[in-house]
CSV table of C-alpha atoms in Angstrom, one decimal:
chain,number,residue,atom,x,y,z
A,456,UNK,CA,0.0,0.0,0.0
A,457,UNK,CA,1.0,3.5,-0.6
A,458,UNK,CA,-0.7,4.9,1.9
A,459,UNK,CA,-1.9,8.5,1.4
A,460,UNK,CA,-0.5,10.2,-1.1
A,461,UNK,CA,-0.2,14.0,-1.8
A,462,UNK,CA,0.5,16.4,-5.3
A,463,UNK,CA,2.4,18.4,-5.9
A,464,UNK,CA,5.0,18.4,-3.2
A,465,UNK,CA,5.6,21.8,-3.6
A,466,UNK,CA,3.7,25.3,-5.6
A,467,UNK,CA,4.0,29.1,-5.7
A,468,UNK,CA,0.8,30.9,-6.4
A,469,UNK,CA,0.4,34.3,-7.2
A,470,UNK,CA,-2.2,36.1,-5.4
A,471,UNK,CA,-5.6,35.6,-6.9
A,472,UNK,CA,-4.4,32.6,-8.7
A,473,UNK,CA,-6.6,28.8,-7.9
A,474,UNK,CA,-5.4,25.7,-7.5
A,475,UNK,CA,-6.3,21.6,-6.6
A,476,UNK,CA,-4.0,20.3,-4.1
A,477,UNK,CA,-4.8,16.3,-4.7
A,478,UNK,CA,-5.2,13.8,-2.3
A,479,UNK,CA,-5.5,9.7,-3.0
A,480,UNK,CA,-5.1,7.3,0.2
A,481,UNK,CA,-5.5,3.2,-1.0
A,482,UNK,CA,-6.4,2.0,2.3
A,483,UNK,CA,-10.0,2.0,1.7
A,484,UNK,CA,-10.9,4.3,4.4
A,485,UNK,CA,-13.7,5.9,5.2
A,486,UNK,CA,-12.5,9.0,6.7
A,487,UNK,CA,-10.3,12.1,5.0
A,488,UNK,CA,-8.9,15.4,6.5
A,489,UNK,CA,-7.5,18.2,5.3
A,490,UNK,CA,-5.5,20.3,7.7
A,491,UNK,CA,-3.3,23.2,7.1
A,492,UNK,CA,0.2,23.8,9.4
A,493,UNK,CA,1.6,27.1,9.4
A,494,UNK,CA,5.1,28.1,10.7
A,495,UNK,CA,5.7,27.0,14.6
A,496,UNK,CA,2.2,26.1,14.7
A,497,UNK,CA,-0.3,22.9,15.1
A,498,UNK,CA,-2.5,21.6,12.3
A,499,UNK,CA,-5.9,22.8,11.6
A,500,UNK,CA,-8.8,21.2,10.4
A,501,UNK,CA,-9.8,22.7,7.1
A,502,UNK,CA,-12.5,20.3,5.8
A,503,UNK,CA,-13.8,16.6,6.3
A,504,UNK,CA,-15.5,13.7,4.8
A,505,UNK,CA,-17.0,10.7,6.4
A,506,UNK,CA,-17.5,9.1,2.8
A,507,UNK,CA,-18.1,9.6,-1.0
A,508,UNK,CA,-20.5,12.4,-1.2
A,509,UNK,CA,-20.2,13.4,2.2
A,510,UNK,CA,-18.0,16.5,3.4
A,511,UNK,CA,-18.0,19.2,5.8
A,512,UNK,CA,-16.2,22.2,7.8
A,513,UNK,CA,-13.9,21.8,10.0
A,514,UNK,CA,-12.2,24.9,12.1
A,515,UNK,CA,-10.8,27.0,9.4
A,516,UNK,CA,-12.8,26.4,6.1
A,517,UNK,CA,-13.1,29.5,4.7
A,518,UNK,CA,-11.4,30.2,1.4
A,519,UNK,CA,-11.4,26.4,0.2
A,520,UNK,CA,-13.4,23.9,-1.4
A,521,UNK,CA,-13.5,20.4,-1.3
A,522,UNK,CA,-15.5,17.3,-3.2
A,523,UNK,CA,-15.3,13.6,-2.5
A,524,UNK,CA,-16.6,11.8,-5.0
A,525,UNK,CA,-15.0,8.8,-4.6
A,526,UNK,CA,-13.5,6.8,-1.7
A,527,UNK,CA,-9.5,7.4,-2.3
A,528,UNK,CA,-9.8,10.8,-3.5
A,529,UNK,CA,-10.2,14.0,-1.5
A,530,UNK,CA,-9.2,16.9,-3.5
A,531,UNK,CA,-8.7,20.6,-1.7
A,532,UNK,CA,-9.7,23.8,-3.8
A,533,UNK,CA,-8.1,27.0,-3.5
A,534,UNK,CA,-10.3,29.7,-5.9
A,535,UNK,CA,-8.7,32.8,-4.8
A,536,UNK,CA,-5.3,32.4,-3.3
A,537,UNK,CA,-4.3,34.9,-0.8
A,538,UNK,CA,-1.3,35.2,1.1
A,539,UNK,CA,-2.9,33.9,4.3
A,540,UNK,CA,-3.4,30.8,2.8
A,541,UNK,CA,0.8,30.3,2.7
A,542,UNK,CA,1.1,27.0,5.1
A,543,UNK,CA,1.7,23.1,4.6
A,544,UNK,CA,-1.4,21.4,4.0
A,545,UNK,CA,-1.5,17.6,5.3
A,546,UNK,CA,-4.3,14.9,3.8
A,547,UNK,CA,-5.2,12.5,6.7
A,548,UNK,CA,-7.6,9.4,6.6
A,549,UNK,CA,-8.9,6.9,8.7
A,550,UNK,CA,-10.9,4.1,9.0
A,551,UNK,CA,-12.9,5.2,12.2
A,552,UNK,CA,-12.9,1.4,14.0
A,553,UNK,CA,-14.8,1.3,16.8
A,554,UNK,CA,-14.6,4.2,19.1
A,555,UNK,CA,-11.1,5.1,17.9
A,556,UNK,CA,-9.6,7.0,14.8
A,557,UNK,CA,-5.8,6.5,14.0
A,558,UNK,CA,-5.4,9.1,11.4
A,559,UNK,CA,-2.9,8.3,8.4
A,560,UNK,CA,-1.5,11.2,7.0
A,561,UNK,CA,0.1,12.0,3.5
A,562,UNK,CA,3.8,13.7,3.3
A,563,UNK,CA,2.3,17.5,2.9
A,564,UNK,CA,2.2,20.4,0.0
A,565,UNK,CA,4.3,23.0,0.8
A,566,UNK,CA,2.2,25.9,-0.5
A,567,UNK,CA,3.5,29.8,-0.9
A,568,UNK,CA,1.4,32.7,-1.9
A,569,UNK,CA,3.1,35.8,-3.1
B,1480,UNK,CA,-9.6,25.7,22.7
B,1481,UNK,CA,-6.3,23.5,23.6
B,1482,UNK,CA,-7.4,20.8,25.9
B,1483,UNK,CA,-4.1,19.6,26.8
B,1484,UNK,CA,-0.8,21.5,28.2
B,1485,UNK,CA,2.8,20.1,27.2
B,1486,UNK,CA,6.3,21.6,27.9
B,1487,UNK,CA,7.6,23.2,24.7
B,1488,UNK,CA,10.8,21.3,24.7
B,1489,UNK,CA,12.5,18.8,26.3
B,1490,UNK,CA,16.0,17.3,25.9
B,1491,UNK,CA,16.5,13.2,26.0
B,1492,UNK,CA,20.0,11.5,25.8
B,1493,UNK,CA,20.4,8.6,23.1
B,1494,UNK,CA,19.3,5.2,24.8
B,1495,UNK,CA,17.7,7.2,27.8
B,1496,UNK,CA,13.9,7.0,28.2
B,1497,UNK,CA,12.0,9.8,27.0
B,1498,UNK,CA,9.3,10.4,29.5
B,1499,UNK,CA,6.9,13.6,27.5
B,1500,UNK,CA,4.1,14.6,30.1
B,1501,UNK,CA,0.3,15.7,29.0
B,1502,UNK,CA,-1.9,17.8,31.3
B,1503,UNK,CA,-5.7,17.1,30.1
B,1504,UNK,CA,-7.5,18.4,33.5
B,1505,UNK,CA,-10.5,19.0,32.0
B,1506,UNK,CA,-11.3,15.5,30.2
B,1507,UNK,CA,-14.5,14.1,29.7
B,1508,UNK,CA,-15.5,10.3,30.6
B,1509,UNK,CA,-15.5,8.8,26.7
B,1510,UNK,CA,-12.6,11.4,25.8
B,1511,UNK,CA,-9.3,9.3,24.6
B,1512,UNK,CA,-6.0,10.3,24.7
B,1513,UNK,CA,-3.9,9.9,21.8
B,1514,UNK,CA,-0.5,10.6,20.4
B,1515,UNK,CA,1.1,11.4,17.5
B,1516,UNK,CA,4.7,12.6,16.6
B,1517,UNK,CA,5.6,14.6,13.6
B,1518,UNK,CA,9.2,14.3,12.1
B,1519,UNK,CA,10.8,17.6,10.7
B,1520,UNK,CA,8.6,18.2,7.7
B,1521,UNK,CA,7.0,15.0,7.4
B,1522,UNK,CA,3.5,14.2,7.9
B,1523,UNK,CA,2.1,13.3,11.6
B,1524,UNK,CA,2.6,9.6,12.8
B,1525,UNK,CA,0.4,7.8,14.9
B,1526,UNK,CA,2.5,6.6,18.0
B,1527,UNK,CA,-0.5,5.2,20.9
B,1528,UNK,CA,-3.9,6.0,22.4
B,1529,UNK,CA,-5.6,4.7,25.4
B,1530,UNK,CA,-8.5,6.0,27.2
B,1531,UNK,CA,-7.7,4.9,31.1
B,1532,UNK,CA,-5.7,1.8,31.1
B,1533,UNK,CA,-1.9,2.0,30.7
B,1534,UNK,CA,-1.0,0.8,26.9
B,1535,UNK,CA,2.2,-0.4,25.4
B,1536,UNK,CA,3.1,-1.0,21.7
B,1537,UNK,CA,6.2,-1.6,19.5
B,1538,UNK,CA,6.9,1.9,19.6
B,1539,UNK,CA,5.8,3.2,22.9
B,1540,UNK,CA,4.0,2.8,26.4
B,1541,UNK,CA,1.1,5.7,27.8
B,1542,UNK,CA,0.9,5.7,31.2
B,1543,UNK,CA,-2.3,7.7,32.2
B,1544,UNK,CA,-3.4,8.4,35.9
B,1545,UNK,CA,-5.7,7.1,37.9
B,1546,UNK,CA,-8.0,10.2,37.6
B,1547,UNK,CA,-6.7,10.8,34.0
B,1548,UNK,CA,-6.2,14.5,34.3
B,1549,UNK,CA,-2.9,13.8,33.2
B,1550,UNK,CA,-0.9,11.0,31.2
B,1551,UNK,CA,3.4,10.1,30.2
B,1552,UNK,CA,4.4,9.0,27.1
B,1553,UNK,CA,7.2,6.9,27.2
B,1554,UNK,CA,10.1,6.1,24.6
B,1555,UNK,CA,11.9,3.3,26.3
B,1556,UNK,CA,14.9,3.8,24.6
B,1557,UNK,CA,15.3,7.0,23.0
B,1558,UNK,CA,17.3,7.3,19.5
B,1559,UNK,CA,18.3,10.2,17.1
B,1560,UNK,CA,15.5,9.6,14.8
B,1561,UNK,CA,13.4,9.5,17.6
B,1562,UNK,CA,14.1,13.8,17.6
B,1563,UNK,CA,10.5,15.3,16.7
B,1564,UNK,CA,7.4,17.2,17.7
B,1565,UNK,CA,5.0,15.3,20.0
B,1566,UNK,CA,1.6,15.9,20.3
B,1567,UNK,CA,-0.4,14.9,23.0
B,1568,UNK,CA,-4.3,15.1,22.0
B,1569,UNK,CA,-7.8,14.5,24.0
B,1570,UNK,CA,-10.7,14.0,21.6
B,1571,UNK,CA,-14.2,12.0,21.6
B,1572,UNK,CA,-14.8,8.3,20.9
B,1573,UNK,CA,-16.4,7.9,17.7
B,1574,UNK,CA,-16.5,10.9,14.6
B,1575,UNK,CA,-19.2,12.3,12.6
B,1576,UNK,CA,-21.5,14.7,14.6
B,1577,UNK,CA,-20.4,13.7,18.2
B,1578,UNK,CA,-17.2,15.8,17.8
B,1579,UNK,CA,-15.2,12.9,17.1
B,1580,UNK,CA,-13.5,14.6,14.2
B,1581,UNK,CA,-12.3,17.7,16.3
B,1582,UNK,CA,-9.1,16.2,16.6
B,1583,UNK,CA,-6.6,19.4,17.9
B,1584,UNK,CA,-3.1,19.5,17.3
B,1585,UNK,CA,-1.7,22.3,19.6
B,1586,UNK,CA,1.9,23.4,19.9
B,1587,UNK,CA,2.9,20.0,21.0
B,1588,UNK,CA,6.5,19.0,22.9
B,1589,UNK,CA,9.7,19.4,20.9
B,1590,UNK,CA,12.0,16.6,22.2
B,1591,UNK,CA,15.8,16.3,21.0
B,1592,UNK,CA,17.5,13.2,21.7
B,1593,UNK,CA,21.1,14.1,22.2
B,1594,UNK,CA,24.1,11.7,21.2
């Protein structure tokens, strides 16, 4: 398994400018995140989806879109970059067993907005 | 709101355990406690999670008190590559609408293993 994997690694935007930050995990799970990390910080939640067809906000969803139409794939929209929106953004899934949810998370896109 | 309070940093010499303490004072009755660490630029990596009983895997043991206001994660034997950001996290059983997916990543403990 490849896990959860993340394109591209890395992008400059300019401001204004939209892009798709991709997202595919092969686990078969359930559950995706997008988070965002910014300098020094923690992560926070941007968006989530419990399954194909199902997403919604998490802390700090303003300024992004997302779609789940299938189980691996979680894309993350970005219409109007801005340059509050420079940060790492990390995919995460899990498959929710039980009472517990082990989050997987892909390697990160490095994102800059200039 | 951070539910949890860790040091900032700690230091660890190589084949030393690495004991990184979690405050969590005001957790509910179904609220776990997991942890994840997260490797300079990498992504965040499950390490444990328990909700009162002490728990030990291949990479780890969590040691949480009797009244779990507060818990120790342990690395037995501490290596270089064990150097990272540890977060220390309190969230509901279950996702979906009971809250389960307000999983909070604060500031976390930065622990360097020294050679």
């Amino acid at each position: 398994n490849a896990g959860v994997t993340q394109t591209p690694k890395f992008r400059i935007l300019k401001i204004g400018q939209s892009m798709t930050l991709q997202c595919t995990q092969d686990m078969n799970h359930n559950y995706m995140y997008w988070y965002r990390q910014d300098p020094g910080m923690g992560l926070k939640l941007i968006y989530y989806s419990v399954g194909a067809g199902i997403t919604d906000k998490g802390e700090v969803p303003n300024g992004y879109n997302v779609s789940r139409s299938t189980t691996e794939d979680f894309p993350l929209r970005l219409e109007l970059a801005a340059p509050s929106q420079t940060s790492v953004y990390f995919c995460a899934s899990s498959p929710l067993a039980g009472d517990t949810d082990t989050q997987y998370f892909g390697p990160g896109t490095r994102l800059t907005v200039l | 709101d951070a539910k949890t309070t860790q040091p900032p940093s700690m230091d660890c010499a190589e084949g030393r355990a690495a004991n990184l303490p979690c405050n969590h004072s005001t957790i509910s009755g179904n609220e776990y406690v997991y942890w994840y660490r997260q490797i300079h630029s990498q992504g965040p990596q499950y390490i444990i999670h328990g909700l009162k009983n002490n728990e030990t895997n291949e990479m780890a043991s969590l040691i949480i008190t009797e009244d779990r206001k507060s818990s120790t994660l342990i690395l037995p034997h501490a290596t270089l590559r064990d150097t990272a950001v540890y977060y220390c996290i309190v969230r509901p059983a279950g996702g979906g609408n009971t809250g389960g997916f307000k999983t909070i990543f604060g500031a976390g403990t930065r622990l360097f293993v020294k050679a």
